[in-house]
Short mmCIF file of C-alpha atoms (C1' of nucleotides) in Angstrom, two decimals:
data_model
loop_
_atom_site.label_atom_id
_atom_site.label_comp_id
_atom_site.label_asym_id
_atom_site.label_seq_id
_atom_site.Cartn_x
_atom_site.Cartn_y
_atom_site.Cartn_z
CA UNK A 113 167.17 69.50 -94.09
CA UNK A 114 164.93 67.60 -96.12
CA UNK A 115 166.41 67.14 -100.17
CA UNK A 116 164.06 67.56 -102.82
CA UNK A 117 164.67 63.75 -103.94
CA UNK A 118 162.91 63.05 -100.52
CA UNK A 119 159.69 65.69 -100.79
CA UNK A 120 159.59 63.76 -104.50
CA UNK A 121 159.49 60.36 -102.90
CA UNK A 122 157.39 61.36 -100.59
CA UNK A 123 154.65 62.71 -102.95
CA UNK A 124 154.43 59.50 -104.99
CA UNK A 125 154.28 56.80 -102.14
CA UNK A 126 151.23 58.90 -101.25
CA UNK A 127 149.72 58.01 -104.46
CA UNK A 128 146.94 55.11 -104.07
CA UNK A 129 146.56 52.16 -106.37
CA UNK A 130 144.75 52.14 -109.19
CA UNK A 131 145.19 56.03 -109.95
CA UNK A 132 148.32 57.42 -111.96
CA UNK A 133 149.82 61.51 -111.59
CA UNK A 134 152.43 62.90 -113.83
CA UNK A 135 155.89 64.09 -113.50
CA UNK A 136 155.11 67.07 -113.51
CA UNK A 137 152.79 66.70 -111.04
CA UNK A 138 154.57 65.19 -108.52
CA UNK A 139 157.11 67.94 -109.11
CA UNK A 140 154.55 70.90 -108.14
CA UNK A 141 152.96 68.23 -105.24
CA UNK A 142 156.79 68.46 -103.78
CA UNK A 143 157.02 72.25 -104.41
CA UNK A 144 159.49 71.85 -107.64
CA UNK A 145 157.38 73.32 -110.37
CA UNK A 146 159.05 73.19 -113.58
CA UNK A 147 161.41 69.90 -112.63
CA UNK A 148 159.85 67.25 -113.67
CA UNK A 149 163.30 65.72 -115.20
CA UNK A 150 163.91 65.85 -111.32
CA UNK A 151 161.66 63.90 -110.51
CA UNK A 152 162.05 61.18 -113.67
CA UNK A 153 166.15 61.06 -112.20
CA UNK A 154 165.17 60.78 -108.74
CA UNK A 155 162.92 57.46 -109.25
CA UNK A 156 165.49 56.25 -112.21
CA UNK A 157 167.99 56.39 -109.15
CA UNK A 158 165.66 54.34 -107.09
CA UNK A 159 165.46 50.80 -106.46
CA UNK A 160 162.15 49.04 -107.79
CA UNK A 161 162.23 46.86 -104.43
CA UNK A 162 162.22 50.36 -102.73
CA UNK A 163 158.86 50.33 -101.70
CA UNK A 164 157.54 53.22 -103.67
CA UNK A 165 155.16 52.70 -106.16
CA UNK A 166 157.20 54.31 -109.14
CA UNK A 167 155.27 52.71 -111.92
CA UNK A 168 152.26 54.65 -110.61
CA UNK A 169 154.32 58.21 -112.58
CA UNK A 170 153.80 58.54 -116.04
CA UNK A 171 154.49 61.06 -118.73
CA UNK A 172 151.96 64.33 -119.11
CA UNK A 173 150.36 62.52 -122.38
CA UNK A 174 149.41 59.88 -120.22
CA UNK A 175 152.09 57.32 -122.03
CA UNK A 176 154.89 55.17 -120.13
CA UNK A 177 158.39 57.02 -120.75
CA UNK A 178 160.64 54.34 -122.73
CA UNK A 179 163.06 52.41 -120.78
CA UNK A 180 163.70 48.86 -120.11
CA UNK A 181 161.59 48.73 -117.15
CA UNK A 182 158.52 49.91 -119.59
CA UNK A 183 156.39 46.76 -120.54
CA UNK A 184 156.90 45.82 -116.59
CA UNK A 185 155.36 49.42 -115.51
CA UNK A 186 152.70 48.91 -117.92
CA UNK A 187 152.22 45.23 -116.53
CA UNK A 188 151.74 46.45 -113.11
CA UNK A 189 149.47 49.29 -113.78
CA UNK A 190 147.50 46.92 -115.70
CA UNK A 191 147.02 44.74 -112.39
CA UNK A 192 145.80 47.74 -110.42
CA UNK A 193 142.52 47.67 -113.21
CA UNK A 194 144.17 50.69 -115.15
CA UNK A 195 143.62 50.54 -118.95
CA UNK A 196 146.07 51.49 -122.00
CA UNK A 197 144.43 52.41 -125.43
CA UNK A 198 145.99 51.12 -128.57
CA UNK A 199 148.77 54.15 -128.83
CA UNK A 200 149.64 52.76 -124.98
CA UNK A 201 148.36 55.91 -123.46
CA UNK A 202 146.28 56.33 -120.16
CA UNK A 203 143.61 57.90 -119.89
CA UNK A 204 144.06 60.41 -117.60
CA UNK A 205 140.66 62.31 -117.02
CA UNK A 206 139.84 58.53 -115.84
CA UNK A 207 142.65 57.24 -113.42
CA UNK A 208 144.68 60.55 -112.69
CA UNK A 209 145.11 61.14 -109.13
CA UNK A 210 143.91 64.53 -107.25
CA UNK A 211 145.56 65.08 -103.72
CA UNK A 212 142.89 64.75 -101.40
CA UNK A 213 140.53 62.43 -103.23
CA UNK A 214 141.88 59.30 -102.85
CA UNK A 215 139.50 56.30 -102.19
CA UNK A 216 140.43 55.92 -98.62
CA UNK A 217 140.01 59.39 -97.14
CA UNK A 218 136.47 60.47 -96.92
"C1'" DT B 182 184.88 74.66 -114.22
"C1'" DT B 183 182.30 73.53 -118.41
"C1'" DT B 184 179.56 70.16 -121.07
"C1'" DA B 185 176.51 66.53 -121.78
"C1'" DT B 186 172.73 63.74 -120.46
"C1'" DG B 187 168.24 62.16 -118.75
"C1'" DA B 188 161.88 57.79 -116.26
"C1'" DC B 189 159.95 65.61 -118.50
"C1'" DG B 190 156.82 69.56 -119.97
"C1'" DA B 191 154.81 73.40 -122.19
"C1'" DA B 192 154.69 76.60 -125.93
"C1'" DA B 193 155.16 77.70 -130.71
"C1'" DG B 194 154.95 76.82 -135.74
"C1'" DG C 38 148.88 65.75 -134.32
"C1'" DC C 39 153.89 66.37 -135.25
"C1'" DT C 40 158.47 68.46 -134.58
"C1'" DT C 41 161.35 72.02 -132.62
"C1'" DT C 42 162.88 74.95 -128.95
"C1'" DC C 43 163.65 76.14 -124.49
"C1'" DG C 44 163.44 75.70 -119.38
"C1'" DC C 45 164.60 72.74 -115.43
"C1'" DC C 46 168.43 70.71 -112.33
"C1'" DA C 47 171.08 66.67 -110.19
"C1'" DT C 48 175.01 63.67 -111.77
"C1'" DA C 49 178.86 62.31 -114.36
"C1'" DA C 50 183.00 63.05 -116.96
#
DNA sequence: TTTATGACGAAAG
DNA sequence: GCTTTCGCCATAA
């Protein structure tokens, strides 16, 4: 029996570089509509050597959710060539990712 | 067992 | 665009 922690994992290590989803999201990706908390507790539990990219999940606004890890998410992001206006929001329409159109699969 | 809390989100005013 | 309200659910106390 797989736990939902796992489909949630799961859904954001599929998530390529340089592209961004929401909580949200990842929550309806893994078949939890409606817990997105679920998903923001499941990565908070994680550890950032874990091998998922967790600084790829930001808020439904497109901002980083506050916490001491922010300015490192944003740092990272910003390495992959994703931009931050000057209210530290992502564009989304630009860098959000759609299942199925990553750069890799043709 | 009941309450509170948290990397959230959408709707309503 | 802002704040409030409510829904969600695993953990902790």
């Amino acid at each position: 029996m797989i736990g939902a922690t796992e489909r949630i994992l799961a859904v954001v290590r599929e998530v390529p570089a340089g592209q961004v989803v929401t909580y949200g999201q990842v929550a309806r990706l893994a078949g939890l509509p409606g817990s997105a908390r679920q998903v923001g507790y499941a990565l908070a539990r994680l550890g950032m050597e874990s091998g998922v990219p967790w600084q790829r999940v930001v808020r439904a606004d497109g901002s980083i959710a506050p916490r001491r890890a922010a300015a490192d998410q944003r740092r990272r992001l910003e390495s992959e060539g994703i931009g931050f206006d000057a209210e530290g929001r992502i564009d989304l329409e630009r860098w959000r990712w759609h299942p199925g159109t990553d750069p890799l699969s043709p």
